[in-house]
Coordinates of C-alpha atoms in Angstrom, one line a residue:
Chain A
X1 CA 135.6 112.5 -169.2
X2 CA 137.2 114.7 -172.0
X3 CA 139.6 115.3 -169.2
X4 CA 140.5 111.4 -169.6
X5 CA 140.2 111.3 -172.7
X6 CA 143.1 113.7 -173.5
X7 CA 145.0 112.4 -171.0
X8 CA 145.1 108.7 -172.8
X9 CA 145.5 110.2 -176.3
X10 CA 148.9 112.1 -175.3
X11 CA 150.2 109.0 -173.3
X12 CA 149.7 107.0 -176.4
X13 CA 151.4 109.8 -178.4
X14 CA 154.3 110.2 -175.6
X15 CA 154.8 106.5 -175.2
X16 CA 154.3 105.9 -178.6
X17 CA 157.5 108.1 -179.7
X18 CA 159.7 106.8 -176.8
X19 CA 159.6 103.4 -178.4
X20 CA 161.7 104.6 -181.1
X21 CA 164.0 105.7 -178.9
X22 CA 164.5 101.9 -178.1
X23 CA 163.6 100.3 -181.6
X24 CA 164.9 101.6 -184.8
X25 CA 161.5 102.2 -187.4
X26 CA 162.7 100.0 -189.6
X27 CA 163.2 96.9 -187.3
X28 CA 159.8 98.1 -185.5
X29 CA 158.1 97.2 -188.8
X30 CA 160.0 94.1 -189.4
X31 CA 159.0 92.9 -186.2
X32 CA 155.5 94.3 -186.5
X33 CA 155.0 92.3 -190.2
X34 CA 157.6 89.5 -190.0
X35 CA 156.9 87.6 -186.9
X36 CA 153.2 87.2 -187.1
X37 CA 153.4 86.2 -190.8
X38 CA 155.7 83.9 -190.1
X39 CA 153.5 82.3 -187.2
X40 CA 150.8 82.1 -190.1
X41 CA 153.3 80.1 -192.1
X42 CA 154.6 77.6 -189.3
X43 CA 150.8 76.4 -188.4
X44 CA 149.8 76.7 -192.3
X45 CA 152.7 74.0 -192.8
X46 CA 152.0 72.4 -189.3
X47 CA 148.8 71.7 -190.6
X48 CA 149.5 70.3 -194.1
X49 CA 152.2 68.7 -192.3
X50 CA 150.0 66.4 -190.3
X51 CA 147.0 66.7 -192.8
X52 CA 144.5 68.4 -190.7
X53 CA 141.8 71.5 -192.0
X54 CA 143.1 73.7 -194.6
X55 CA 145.4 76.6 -195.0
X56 CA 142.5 79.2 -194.4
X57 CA 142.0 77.7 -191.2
X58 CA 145.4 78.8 -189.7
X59 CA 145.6 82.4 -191.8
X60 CA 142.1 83.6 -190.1
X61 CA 143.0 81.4 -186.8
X62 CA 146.8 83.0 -186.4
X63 CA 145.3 86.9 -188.1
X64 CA 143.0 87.2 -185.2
X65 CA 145.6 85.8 -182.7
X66 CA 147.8 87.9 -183.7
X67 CA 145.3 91.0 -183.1
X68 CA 144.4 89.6 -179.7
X69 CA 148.0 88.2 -178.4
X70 CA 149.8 92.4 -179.0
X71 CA 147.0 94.0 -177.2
X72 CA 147.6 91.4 -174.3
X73 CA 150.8 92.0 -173.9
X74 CA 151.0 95.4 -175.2
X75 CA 149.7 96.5 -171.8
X76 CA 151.3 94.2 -169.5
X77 CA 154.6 95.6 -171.2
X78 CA 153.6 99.0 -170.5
X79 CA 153.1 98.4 -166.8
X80 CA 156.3 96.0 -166.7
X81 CA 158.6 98.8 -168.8
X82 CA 156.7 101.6 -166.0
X83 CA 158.5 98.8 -162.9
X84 CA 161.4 98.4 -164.8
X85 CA 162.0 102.3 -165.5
X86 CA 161.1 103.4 -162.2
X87 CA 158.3 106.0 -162.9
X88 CA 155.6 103.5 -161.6
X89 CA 155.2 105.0 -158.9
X90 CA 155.2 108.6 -160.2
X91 CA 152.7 107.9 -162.1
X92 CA 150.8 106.0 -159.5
X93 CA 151.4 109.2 -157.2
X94 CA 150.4 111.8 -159.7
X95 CA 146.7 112.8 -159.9
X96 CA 145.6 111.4 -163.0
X97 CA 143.6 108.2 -163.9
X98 CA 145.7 105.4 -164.1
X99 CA 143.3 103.7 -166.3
X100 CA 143.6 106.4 -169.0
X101 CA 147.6 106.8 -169.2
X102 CA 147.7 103.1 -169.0
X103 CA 144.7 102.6 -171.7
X104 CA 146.6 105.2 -173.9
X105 CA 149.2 103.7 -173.7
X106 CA 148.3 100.7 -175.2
X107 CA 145.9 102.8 -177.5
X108 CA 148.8 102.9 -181.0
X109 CA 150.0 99.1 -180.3
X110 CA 146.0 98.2 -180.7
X111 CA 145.5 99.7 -184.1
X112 CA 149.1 99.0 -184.9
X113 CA 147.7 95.2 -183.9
X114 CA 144.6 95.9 -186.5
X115 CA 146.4 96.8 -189.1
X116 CA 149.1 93.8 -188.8
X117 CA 145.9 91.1 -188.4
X118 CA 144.6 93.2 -191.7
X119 CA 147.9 93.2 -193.5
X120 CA 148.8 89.3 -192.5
X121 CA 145.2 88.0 -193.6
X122 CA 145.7 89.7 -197.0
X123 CA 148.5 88.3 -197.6
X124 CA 147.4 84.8 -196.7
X125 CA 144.2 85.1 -198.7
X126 CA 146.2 86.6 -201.9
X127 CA 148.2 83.1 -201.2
X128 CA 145.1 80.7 -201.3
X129 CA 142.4 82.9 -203.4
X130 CA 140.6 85.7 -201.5
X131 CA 137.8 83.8 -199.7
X132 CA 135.2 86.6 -199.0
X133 CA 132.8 88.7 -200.8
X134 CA 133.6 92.6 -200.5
X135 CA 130.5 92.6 -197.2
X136 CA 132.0 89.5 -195.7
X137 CA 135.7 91.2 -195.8
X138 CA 134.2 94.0 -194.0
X139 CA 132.6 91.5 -191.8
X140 CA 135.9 90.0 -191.2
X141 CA 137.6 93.3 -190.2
X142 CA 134.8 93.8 -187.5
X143 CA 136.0 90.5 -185.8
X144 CA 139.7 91.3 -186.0
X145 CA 138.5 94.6 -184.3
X146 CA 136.7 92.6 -181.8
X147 CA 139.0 90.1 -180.9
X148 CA 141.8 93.5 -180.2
X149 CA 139.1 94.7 -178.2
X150 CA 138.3 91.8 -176.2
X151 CA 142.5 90.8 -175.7
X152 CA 142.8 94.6 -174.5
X153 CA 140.3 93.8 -171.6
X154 CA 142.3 90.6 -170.9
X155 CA 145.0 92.6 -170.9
X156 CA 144.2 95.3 -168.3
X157 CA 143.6 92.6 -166.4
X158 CA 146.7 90.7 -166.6
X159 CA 148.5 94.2 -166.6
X160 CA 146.8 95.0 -163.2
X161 CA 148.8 92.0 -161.7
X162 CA 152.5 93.9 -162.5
X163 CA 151.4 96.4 -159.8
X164 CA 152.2 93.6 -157.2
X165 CA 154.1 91.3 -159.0
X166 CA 158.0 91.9 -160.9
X167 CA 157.4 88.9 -163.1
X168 CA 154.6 90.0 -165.2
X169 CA 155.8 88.5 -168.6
X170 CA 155.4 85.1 -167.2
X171 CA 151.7 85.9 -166.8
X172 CA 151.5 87.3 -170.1
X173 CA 153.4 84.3 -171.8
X174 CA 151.1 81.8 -170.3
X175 CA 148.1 83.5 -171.4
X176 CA 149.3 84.2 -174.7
X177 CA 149.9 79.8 -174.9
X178 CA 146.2 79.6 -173.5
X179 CA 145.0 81.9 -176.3
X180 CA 147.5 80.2 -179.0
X181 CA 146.0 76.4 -177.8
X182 CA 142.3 77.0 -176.3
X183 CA 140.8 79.3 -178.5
X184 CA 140.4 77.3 -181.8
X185 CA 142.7 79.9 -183.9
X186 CA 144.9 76.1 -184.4
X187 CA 142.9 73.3 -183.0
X188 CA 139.3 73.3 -183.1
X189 CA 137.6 73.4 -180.1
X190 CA 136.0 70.0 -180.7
X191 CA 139.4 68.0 -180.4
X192 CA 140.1 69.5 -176.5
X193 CA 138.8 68.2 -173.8
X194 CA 135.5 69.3 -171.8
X195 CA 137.0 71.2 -169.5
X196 CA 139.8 73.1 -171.5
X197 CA 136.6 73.9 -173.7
X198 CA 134.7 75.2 -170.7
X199 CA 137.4 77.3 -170.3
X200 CA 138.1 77.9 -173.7
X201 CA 134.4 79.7 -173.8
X202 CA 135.8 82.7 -171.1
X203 CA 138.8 83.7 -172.9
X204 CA 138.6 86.5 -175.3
X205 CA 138.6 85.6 -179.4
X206 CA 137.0 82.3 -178.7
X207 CA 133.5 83.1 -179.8
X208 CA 135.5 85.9 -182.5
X209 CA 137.6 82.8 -183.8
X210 CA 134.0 81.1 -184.1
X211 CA 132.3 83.7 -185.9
X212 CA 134.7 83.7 -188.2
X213 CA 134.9 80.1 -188.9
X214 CA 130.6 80.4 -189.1
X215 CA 132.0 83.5 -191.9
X216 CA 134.1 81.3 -194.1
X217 CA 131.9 78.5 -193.9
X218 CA 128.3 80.0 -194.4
X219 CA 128.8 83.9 -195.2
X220 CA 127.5 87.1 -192.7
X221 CA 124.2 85.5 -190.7
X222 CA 123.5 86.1 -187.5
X223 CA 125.3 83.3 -186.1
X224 CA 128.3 85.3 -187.2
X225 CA 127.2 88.6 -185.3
X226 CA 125.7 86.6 -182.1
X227 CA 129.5 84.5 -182.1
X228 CA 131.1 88.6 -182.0
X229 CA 128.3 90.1 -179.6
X230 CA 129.4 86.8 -177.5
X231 CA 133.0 88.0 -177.9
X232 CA 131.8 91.7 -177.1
X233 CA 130.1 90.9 -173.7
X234 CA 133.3 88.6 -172.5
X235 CA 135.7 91.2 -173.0
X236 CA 133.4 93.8 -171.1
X237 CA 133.9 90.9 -168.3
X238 CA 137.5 91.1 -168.1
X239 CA 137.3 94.7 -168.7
X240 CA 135.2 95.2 -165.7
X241 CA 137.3 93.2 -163.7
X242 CA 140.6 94.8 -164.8
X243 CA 139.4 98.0 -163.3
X244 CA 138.7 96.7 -160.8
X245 CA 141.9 94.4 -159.9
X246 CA 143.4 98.2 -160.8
X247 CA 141.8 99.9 -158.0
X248 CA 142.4 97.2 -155.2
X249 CA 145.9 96.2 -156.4
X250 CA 147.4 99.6 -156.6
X251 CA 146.0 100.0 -152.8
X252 CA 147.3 96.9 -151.7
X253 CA 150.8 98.0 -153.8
X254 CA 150.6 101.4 -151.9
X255 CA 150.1 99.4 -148.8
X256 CA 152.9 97.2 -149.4
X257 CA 155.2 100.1 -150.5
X258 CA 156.1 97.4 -153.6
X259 CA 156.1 99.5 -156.4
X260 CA 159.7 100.5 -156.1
X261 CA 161.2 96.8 -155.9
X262 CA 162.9 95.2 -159.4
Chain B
X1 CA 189.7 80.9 -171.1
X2 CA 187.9 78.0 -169.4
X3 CA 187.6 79.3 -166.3
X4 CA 186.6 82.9 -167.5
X5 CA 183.8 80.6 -169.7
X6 CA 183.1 78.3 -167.0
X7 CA 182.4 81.2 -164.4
X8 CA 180.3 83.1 -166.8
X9 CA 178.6 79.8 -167.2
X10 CA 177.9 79.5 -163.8
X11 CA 176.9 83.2 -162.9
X12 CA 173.9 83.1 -166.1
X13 CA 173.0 79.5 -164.8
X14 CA 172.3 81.2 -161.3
X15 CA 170.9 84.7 -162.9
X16 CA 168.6 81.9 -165.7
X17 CA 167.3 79.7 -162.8
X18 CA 166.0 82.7 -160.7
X19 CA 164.1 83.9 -163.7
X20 CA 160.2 82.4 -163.5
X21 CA 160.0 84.5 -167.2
X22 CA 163.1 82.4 -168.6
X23 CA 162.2 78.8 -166.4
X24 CA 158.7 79.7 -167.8
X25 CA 159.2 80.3 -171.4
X26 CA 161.5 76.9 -171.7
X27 CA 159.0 74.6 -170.5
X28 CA 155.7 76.5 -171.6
X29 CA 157.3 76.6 -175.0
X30 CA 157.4 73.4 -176.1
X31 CA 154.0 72.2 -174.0
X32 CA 152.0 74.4 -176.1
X33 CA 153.5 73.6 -179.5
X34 CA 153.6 69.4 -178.6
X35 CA 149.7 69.9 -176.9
X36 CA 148.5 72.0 -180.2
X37 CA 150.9 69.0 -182.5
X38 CA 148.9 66.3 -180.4
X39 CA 145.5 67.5 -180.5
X40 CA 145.9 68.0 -184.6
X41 CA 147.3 64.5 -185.2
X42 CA 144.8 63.2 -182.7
X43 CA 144.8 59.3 -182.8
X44 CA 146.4 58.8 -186.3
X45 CA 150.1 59.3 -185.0
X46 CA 152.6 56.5 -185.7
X47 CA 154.7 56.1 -182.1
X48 CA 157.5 57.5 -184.1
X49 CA 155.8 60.0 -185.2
X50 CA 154.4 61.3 -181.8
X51 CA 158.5 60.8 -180.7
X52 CA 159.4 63.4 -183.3
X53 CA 157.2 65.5 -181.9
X54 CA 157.8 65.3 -178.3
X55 CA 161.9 65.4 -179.1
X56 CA 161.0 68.4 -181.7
X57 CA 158.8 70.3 -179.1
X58 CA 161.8 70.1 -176.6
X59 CA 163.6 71.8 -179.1
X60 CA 161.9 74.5 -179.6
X61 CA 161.8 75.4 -176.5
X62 CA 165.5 74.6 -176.0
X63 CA 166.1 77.1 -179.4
X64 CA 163.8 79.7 -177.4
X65 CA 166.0 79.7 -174.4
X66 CA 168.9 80.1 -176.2
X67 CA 167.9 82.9 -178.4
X68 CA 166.3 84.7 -175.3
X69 CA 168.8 83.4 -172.9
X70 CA 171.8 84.6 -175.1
X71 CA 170.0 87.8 -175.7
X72 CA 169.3 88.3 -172.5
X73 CA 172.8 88.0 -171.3
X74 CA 174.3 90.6 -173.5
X75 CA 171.2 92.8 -173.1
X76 CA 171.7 92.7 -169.3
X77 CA 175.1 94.1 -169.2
X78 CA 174.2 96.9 -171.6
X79 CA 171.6 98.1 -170.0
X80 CA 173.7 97.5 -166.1
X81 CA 176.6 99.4 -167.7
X82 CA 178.8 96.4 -166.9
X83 CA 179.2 95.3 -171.0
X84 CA 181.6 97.8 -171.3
X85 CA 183.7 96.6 -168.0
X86 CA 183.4 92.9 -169.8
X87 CA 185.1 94.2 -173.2
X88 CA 187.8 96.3 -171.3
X89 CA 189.1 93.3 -169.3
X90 CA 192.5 92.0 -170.4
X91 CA 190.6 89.1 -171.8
X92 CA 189.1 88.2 -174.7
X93 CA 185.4 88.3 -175.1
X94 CA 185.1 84.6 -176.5
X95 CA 185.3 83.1 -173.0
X96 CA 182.3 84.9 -171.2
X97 CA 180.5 84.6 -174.4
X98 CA 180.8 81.3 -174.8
X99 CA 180.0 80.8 -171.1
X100 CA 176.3 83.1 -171.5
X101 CA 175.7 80.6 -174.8
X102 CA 176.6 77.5 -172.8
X103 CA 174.5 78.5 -169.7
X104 CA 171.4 79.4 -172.2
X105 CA 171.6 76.0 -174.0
X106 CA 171.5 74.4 -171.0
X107 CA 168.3 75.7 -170.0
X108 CA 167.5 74.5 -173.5
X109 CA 168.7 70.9 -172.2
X110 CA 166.5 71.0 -169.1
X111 CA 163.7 72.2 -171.5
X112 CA 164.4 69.0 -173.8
X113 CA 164.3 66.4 -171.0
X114 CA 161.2 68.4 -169.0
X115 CA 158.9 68.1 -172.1
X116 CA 160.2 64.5 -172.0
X117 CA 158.7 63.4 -168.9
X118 CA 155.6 66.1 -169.1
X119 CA 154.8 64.7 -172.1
X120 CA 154.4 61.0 -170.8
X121 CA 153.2 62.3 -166.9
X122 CA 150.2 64.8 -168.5
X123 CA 150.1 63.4 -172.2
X124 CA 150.8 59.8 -171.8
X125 CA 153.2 59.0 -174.5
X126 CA 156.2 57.6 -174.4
X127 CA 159.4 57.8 -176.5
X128 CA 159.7 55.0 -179.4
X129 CA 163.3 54.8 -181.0
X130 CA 165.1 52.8 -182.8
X131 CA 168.6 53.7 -182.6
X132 CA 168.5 55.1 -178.9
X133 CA 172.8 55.8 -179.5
X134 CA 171.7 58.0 -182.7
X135 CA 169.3 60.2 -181.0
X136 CA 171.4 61.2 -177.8
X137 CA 174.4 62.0 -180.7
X138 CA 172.1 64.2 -182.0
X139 CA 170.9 65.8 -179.0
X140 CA 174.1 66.2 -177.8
X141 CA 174.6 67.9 -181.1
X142 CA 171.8 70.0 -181.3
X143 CA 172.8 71.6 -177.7
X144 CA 176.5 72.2 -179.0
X145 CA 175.7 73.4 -182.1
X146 CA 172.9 76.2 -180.6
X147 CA 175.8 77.1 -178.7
X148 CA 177.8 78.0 -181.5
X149 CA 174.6 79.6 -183.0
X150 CA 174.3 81.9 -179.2
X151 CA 178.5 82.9 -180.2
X152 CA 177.6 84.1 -183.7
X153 CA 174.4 85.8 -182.8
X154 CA 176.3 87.0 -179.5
X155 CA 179.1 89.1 -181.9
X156 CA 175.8 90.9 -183.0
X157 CA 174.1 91.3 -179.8
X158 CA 177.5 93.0 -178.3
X159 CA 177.2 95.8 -181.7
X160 CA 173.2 95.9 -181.1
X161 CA 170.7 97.6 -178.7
X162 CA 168.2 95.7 -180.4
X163 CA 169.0 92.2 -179.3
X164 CA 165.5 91.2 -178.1
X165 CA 163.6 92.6 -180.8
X166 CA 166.0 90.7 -183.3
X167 CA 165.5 87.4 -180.4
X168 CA 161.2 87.7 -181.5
X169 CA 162.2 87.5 -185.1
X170 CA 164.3 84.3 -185.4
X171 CA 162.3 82.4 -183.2
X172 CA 159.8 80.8 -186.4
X173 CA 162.5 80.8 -189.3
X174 CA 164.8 78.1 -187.5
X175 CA 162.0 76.3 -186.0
X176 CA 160.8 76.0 -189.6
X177 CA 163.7 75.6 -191.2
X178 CA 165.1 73.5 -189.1
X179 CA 162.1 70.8 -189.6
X180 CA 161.1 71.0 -185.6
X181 CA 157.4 69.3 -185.6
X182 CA 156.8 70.3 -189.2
X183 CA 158.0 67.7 -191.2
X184 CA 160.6 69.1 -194.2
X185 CA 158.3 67.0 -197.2
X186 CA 155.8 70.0 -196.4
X187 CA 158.9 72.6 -197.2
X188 CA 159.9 75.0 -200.1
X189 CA 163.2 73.2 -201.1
X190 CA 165.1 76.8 -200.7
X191 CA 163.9 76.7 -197.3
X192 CA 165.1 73.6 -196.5
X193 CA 168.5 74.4 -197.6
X194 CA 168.4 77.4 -195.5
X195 CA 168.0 74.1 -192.9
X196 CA 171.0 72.5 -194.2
X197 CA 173.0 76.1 -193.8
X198 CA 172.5 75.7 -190.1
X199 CA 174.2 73.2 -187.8
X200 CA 170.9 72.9 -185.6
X201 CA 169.5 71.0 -188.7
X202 CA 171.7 68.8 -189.3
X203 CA 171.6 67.5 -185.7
X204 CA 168.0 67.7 -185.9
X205 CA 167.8 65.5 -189.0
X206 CA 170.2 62.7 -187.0
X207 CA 167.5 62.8 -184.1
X208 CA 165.2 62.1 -186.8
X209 CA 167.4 58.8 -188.6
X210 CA 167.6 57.6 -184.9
X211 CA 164.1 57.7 -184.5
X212 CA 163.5 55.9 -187.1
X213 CA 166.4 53.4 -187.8
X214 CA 168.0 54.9 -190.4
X215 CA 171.8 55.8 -191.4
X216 CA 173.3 58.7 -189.5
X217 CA 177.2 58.8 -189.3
X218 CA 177.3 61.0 -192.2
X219 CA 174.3 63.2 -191.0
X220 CA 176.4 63.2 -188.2
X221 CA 179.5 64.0 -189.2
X222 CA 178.1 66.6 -191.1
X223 CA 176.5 68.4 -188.1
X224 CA 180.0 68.0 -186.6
X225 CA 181.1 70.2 -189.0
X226 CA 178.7 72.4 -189.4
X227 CA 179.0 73.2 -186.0
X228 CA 182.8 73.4 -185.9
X229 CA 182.8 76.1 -188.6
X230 CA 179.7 78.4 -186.7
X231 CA 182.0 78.4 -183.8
X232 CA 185.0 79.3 -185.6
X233 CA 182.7 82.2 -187.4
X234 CA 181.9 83.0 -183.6
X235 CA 185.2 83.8 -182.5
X236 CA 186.7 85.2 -185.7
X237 CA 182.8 87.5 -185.3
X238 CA 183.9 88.1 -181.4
X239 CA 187.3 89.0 -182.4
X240 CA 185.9 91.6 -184.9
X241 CA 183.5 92.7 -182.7
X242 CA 185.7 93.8 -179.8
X243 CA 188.2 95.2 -182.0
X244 CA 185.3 97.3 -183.5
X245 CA 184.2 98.5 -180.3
X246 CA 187.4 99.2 -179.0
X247 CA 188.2 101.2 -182.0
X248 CA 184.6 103.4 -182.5
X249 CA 184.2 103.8 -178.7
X250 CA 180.3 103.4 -179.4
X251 CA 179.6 100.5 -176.6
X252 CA 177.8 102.7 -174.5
X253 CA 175.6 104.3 -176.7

């Protein structure tokens, strides 16, 4: 266990530092702030645009998308960037728990993800007039940490598929647009139609999205914590099925002697 | 020079088309943003308002191709090594840029007329315009004049390793400068003269009069020269670029 442990924290700390070898520090943090600040500006206007909720809606809706949408795709990348370098398979060969160095990996771009949601919201709610007591902020912070957690299981999921597949970011993409339109960060879940909101209720930061709509609207009660248990238990679903997608698809990639192929 | 452009043109088409990420991003795109502009308005949308949108949506995605596409392009020869081999032929760099540009606003083009008939097979809606000559002057527009965008951010993209992580960053600003679904009465005026500073929206903004029934030769004529003097920046930027290049010896770096 420690064993594991170790292992993911210096993968995170390896991988971590090789991104700079690619991205200057500065343009890493323009990214890392602009982008998803922007995002919280287009639907803010979108919405006042078409004169539909307020601009709170969007800030909290787009923070926590934000926090969910880089741990999905910080991991796919991982496993795509692996494919594209050509140490998949090393690492594939080697010993150590994939799950770990892969996890690790993602481990800086998931706090990184934190702090952004946290950053963005305060910005938004310095904008509009801070909308929570000091116990409700805190509250708010636990869902952003949630809805990471929950995108991260998606993620291993999604990232499980780039052991078989070259095209990985067009998995990624389309479930970034299913998190952007079906989880009520933009449209409330009441305007989609029954089955897109079936759906909507097994993808990650639907129920944290919820809680924090329950948040703004009545305070911390336990509809709030039951909406981010609810959040909790779906990502442990995808997080259990990630590992095990991991485990059969790297056999079937061994198998297939695929790994190498770009 | 045409021929250099039109076979540069033709080798991106085929790399562009084989690409499920790039075919993917150009239609997904503007289906997410038109389903998400949709489900807001709900029923209350006027048919020209619900036109706007499907037109605008298309153009998002047809903006993201061409800021990924171009990208792409330039980032794909870095990191094959070939870049260099493209700036050391005896010809200038304007032609395969402009043939990369071309090849990514056409995947913009297919992503404009896809939305199109998504929109009215999965949506239901169907175009309303008024002035039908209008609106294909300013698609036409919009296409030429992300072109000339793709050759000025292309002079940067040859300098830059960073050409994807600079790709993420102007995807929202012209999207929201440039009025695409939001509608500019909702804008900081600064911003919407960053709009005006751009050829894209000043084409966008004819697509808009044709919609609607309004006056649009001088919107028009504007974006036509808008658009001229971007592409003139491009090649004077290109020209600049290669002689940098040439001079600091840093292209492979």
């Amino acid at each position: 266990m420690m064993t594991n442990v170790r292992l993911a924290l210096l993968s995170g700390r390896l991988s971590y530092r090789a991104l700079f070898s690619w991205n200057t520090p500065a343009l890493f943090f323009a990214v890392l702030v602009f982008t998803p600040v922007l995002q919280i500006v287009f639907f803010v206007l979108l919405g006042r645009s078409l004169e539909y909720r307020d601009d709170l809606f969007f800030i909290t809706g787009n923070a926590l998308l934000g926090a969910t949408a880089a741990s999905v795709s910080g991991l796919v990348g991982v496993i795509a960037e692996e494919r594209r370098f050509g140490t998949l398979s090393t690492i594939l060969v080697s010993p150590a728990s994939r799950v770990a160095v892969f996890v690790g990996r993602l481990l800086p771009g998931v706090v990184l993800a934190i702090g952004t949601a946290v950053f963005t919201s305060c910005l938004g709610f310095v904008a509009v007039g801070w909308p929570y007591s000091p116990l409700e902020s805190l509250a708010y912070l636990a869902a952003i940490t949630v809805a990471a957690f929950s995108g991260s299981a998606l993620g291993l999921t999604l990232s499980a598929f780039g052991l078989i597949y070259r095209d990985i970011f067009q998995i990624a993409t389309a479930a970034q647009f299913a998190l952007l339109l079906l989880t009520g960060a933009n449209v409330a879940l009441d305007r989609l139609p029954e089955w897109a909101q079936g759906l909507a209720l097994g993808l990650p930061l639907t129920h944290a999205v919820a809680g924090v709509r329950e948040l703004t609207a009545a305070g911390v009660t336990t509809t709030f914590w039951s909406a981010l248990g609810t959040d909790v238990l779906v990502g442990a679903c995808w997080l259990g099925v990630g590992l095990v997608l991991m485990n059969v698809l790297e056999r079937a990639a061994r198998r297939g002697a695929s790994l190498e192929l770009y | 020079m045409i021929r250099v452009a039109s076979a540069a043109w033709w080798l991106q088409i085929r790399l562009l088309t084989t690409s499920p990420f790039f075919l993917g991003i150009a239609l997904m795109t503007p289906l997410a943003y038109l389903a998400i502009a949709l489900l807001i308005q709900g029923e209350d949308g006027s048919p020209a308002r619900v036109t706007e949108h499907v037109i605008g949506a298309g153009l998002m995605g047809a903006w993201s191709a061409t800021l990924y596409g171009a990208g792409e392009a330039l980032y794909m020869q870095r990191w094959t090594g070939t870049l260099q081999l493209l700036v050391a032929a005896p010809r200038s760099l304007v032609g395969p840029v402009v043939g990369f540009s071309a090849a990514a606003v056409t995947l913009g083009g297919y992503s404009v007329v896809a939305v199109w008939v998504l929109a009215r097979w999965v949506f239901g809606v169907s175009l309303t315009v008024q002035d039908g000559l209008a609106v294909a002057a300013g698609l036409v527009m919009c296409l030429l004049a992300l072109s000339a965008i793709g050759m000025v951010l292309a002079a940067y993209y040859v300098l830059s390793r960073q050409a994807l992580t600079v790709s993420n960053m102007l995807e929202y600003p012209i999207w929201i400068a440039s009025g695409l679904l939001i509608s500019t009465s909702v804008l900081w005026s600064p911003v919407v003269w960053v709009g005006k500073l751009l050829p894209f929206g000043w084409a966008v903004d004819v697509v808009h009069r044709g919609i609607a029934g309004e006056p649009y030769v001088s919107t028009l004529a504007m974006s036509v020269l808008v658009t001229s003097a971007y592409v003139g920046l491009g090649v004077f930027l290109l020209h600049r670029v290669d002689h940098a290049v040439r001079r600091t010896g840093r292209l492979g770096l």
